[in-house]
PDB file of C-alpha atoms in Angstrom:
ATOM      1  CA  LYS A   1     -20.743 -17.410   5.828  1.00 62.00           C
ATOM      2  CA  HIS A   2     -21.806 -13.977   4.611  1.00 67.00           C
ATOM      3  CA  ALA A   3     -23.810 -13.411   1.461  1.00 70.00           C
ATOM      4  CA  ILE A   4     -22.085 -10.732  -0.573  1.00 71.00           C
ATOM      5  CA  GLU A   5     -22.798  -8.962  -3.813  1.00 73.00           C
ATOM      6  CA  VAL A   6     -19.827  -7.675  -5.754  1.00 72.00           C
ATOM      7  CA  GLY A   7     -20.109  -4.999  -8.394  1.00 75.00           C
ATOM      8  CA  VAL A   8     -17.406  -3.357 -10.468  1.00 77.00           C
ATOM      9  CA  VAL A   9     -18.223  -0.630 -12.979  1.00 78.00           C
ATOM     10  CA  ILE A  10     -15.601   0.917 -15.209  1.00 79.00           C
ATOM     11  CA  GLY A  11     -16.337   4.205 -16.907  1.00 80.00           C
ATOM     12  CA  ASP A  12     -14.306   6.558 -19.032  1.00 78.00           C
ATOM     13  CA  ASN A  13     -13.491  10.202 -18.288  1.00 78.00           C
ATOM     14  CA  HIS A  14     -16.757  11.235 -19.973  1.00 83.00           C
ATOM     15  CA  GLY A  15     -18.876   9.116 -17.635  1.00 79.00           C
ATOM     16  CA  HIS A  16     -19.643   6.454 -20.245  1.00 83.00           C
ATOM     17  CA  LEU A  17     -19.813   2.805 -19.215  1.00 82.00           C
ATOM     18  CA  VAL A  18     -16.839   0.824 -20.497  1.00 81.00           C
ATOM     19  CA  LYS A  19     -17.339  -2.474 -18.707  1.00 79.00           C
ATOM     20  CA  GLY A  20     -19.230  -3.857 -15.740  1.00 79.00           C
ATOM     21  CA  LEU A  21     -19.096  -6.991 -13.656  1.00 75.00           C
ATOM     22  CA  THR A  22     -21.429  -8.238 -10.941  1.00 79.00           C
ATOM     23  CA  GLY A  23     -21.548 -11.370  -8.863  1.00 76.00           C
ATOM     24  CA  PHE A  24     -23.124 -12.904  -5.792  1.00 75.00           C
ATOM     25  CA  GLU A  25     -21.114 -15.151  -3.508  1.00 70.00           C
ATOM     26  CA  ARG A  26     -21.138 -16.723  -0.095  1.00 74.00           C
ATOM     27  CA  ALA A  27     -17.896 -16.040   1.725  1.00 71.00           C
ATOM     28  CA  ALA A  28     -16.436 -16.619   5.163  1.00 75.00           C
ATOM     29  CA  PHE A  29     -14.462 -13.374   5.020  1.00 79.00           C
ATOM     30  CA  SER A  30     -15.388 -10.021   6.482  1.00 83.00           C
ATOM     31  CA  PRO A  31     -16.879  -7.420   4.113  1.00 80.00           C
ATOM     32  CA  ARG A  32     -13.738  -5.262   4.321  1.00 87.00           C
ATOM     33  CA  ILE A  33     -11.495  -8.193   3.298  1.00 89.00           C
ATOM     34  CA  ILE A  34     -13.775  -8.862   0.339  1.00 85.00           C
ATOM     35  CA  GLU A  35     -13.823  -5.169  -0.640  1.00 87.00           C
ATOM     36  CA  ALA A  36     -10.017  -4.960  -0.463  1.00 91.00           C
ATOM     37  CA  PHE A  37      -9.756  -8.128  -2.591  1.00 88.00           C
ATOM     38  CA  VAL A  38     -12.131  -6.648  -5.190  1.00 85.00           C
ATOM     39  CA  VAL A  39     -10.129  -3.400  -5.264  1.00 90.00           C
ATOM     40  CA  ARG A  40      -6.924  -5.354  -5.835  1.00 91.00           C
ATOM     41  CA  GLU A  41      -8.515  -7.313  -8.676  1.00 85.00           C
ATOM     42  CA  ALA A  42     -10.010  -4.165 -10.240  1.00 85.00           C
ATOM     43  CA  LEU A  43      -6.643  -2.354 -10.114  1.00 89.00           C
ATOM     44  CA  SER A  44      -4.937  -5.330 -11.720  1.00 88.00           C
ATOM     45  CA  TRP A  45      -7.625  -5.431 -14.395  1.00 83.00           C
ATOM     46  CA  LEU A  46      -7.318  -1.679 -15.043  1.00 84.00           C
ATOM     47  CA  LYS A  47      -3.534  -1.901 -15.279  1.00 86.00           C
ATOM     48  CA  SER A  48      -3.804  -4.687 -17.880  1.00 86.00           C
ATOM     49  CA  TRP A  49      -5.640  -2.135 -20.050  1.00 82.00           C
ATOM     50  CA  HIS A  50      -2.586   0.176 -19.754  1.00 84.00           C
ATOM     51  CA  LEU A  51      -4.579   3.006 -18.191  1.00 80.00           C
ATOM     52  CA  GLY A  52      -2.672   5.800 -16.498  1.00 83.00           C
ATOM     53  CA  HIS A  53      -5.441   7.223 -14.325  1.00 83.00           C
ATOM     54  CA  ALA A  54      -7.989   5.593 -12.035  1.00 84.00           C
ATOM     55  CA  ILE A  55     -10.710   6.774  -9.657  1.00 85.00           C
ATOM     56  CA  ILE A  56     -11.905   3.947  -7.433  1.00 86.00           C
ATOM     57  CA  MET A  57     -15.244   4.470  -5.658  1.00 85.00           C
ATOM     58  CA  LEU A  58     -15.886   2.257  -2.633  1.00 86.00           C
ATOM     59  CA  ASP A  59     -18.732   1.871  -0.182  1.00 84.00           C
ATOM     60  CA  CYS A  60     -16.593   0.397   2.605  1.00 86.00           C
ATOM     61  CA  MET A  61     -15.126   3.369   4.450  1.00 89.00           C
ATOM     62  CA  SER A  62     -12.653   1.265   6.437  1.00 91.00           C
ATOM     63  CA  VAL A  63     -11.064   0.211   3.134  1.00 93.00           C
ATOM     64  CA  VAL A  64     -11.037   3.811   1.849  1.00 92.00           C
ATOM     65  CA  HIS A  65      -9.333   4.886   5.074  1.00 93.00           C
ATOM     66  CA  ALA A  66      -6.775   2.070   4.900  1.00 94.00           C
ATOM     67  CA  LEU A  67      -5.939   2.962   1.281  1.00 93.00           C
ATOM     68  CA  THR A  68      -5.626   6.688   1.904  1.00 91.00           C
ATOM     69  CA  GLN A  69      -3.863   6.549   5.284  1.00 88.00           C
ATOM     70  CA  PRO A  70      -2.185   3.148   5.263  1.00 76.00           C
ATOM     71  CA  ILE A  71      -0.706   1.531   8.324  1.00 81.00           C
ATOM     72  CA  VAL A  72       1.414  -1.426   7.335  1.00 75.00           C
ATOM     73  CA  ASP A  73       0.695  -4.669   9.139  1.00 86.00           C
ATOM     74  CA  ASP A  74       0.972  -8.326   8.229  1.00 89.00           C
ATOM     75  CA  SER A  75      -2.698  -9.210   8.675  1.00 93.00           C
ATOM     76  CA  GLU A  76      -4.625 -10.562   5.698  1.00 92.00           C
ATOM     77  CA  PHE A  77      -6.328  -7.177   5.345  1.00 93.00           C
ATOM     78  CA  GLY A  78      -3.008  -5.325   5.620  1.00 94.00           C
ATOM     79  CA  CYS A  79      -1.441  -7.522   2.936  1.00 94.00           C
ATOM     80  CA  LEU A  80      -4.358  -6.873   0.560  1.00 94.00           C
ATOM     81  CA  ILE A  81      -4.063  -3.117   1.169  1.00 95.00           C
ATOM     82  CA  SER A  82      -0.293  -3.286   0.524  1.00 95.00           C
ATOM     83  CA  ASP A  83      -0.943  -5.146  -2.743  1.00 95.00           C
ATOM     84  CA  CYS A  84      -3.415  -2.422  -3.768  1.00 95.00           C
ATOM     85  CA  LEU A  85      -0.925   0.325  -3.007  1.00 95.00           C
ATOM     86  CA  VAL A  86       1.793  -1.407  -5.026  1.00 95.00           C
ATOM     87  CA  LEU A  87      -0.598  -1.607  -7.987  1.00 95.00           C
ATOM     88  CA  CYS A  88      -1.517   2.067  -7.488  1.00 93.00           C
ATOM     89  CA  SER A  89       2.130   3.044  -7.796  1.00 92.00           C
ATOM     90  CA  LEU A  90       1.942   1.869 -11.422  1.00 92.00           C
ATOM     91  CA  PHE A  91      -0.651   4.547 -12.273  1.00 91.00           C
ATOM     92  CA  GLN A  92       0.204   8.161 -13.071  1.00 91.00           C
ATOM     93  CA  HIS A  93      -2.750   9.297 -10.961  1.00 90.00           C
ATOM     94  CA  TYR A  94      -5.238   7.500  -8.740  1.00 89.00           C
ATOM     95  CA  LEU A  95      -7.906   8.486  -6.249  1.00 88.00           C
ATOM     96  CA  PHE A  96     -10.011   6.524  -3.773  1.00 87.00           C
ATOM     97  CA  VAL A  97     -13.467   7.904  -3.043  1.00 86.00           C
ATOM     98  CA  GLY A  98     -15.983   6.660  -0.487  1.00 83.00           C
ATOM     99  CA  PHE A  99     -19.713   6.883  -1.052  1.00 78.00           C
ATOM    100  CA  ILE A 100     -22.962   5.764   0.540  1.00 73.00           C
ATOM    101  CA  TRP A 101     -25.763   3.991  -1.291  1.00 67.00           C
ATOM    102  CA  LEU A 102     -29.152   5.666  -0.923  1.00 65.00           C
ATOM    103  CA  ILE A 103     -32.044   3.348  -1.688  1.00 61.00           C
TER     104      ILE A 103
END
């Protein structure tokens, strides 16, 4: 199992913190599966707030690539990406951005 830390931060268009969530889990999934799952959950959460716009910042570039240049497949990862894209279609505008943590 992998030790993973999950963090979700939601801010408004002025850069103010609206809500945050963190957690630490042990999981038998790959980091990209976990990241795609978290994105799906975050999009679902955002949609329940009836928001029209979303910018999702990720630190897993393979997930960013899959979301911005999707190739449909029936793998677990592909299904999670498809779910994310269906949720994205409910927003007026969305953007996926990759970033690197500097510590």
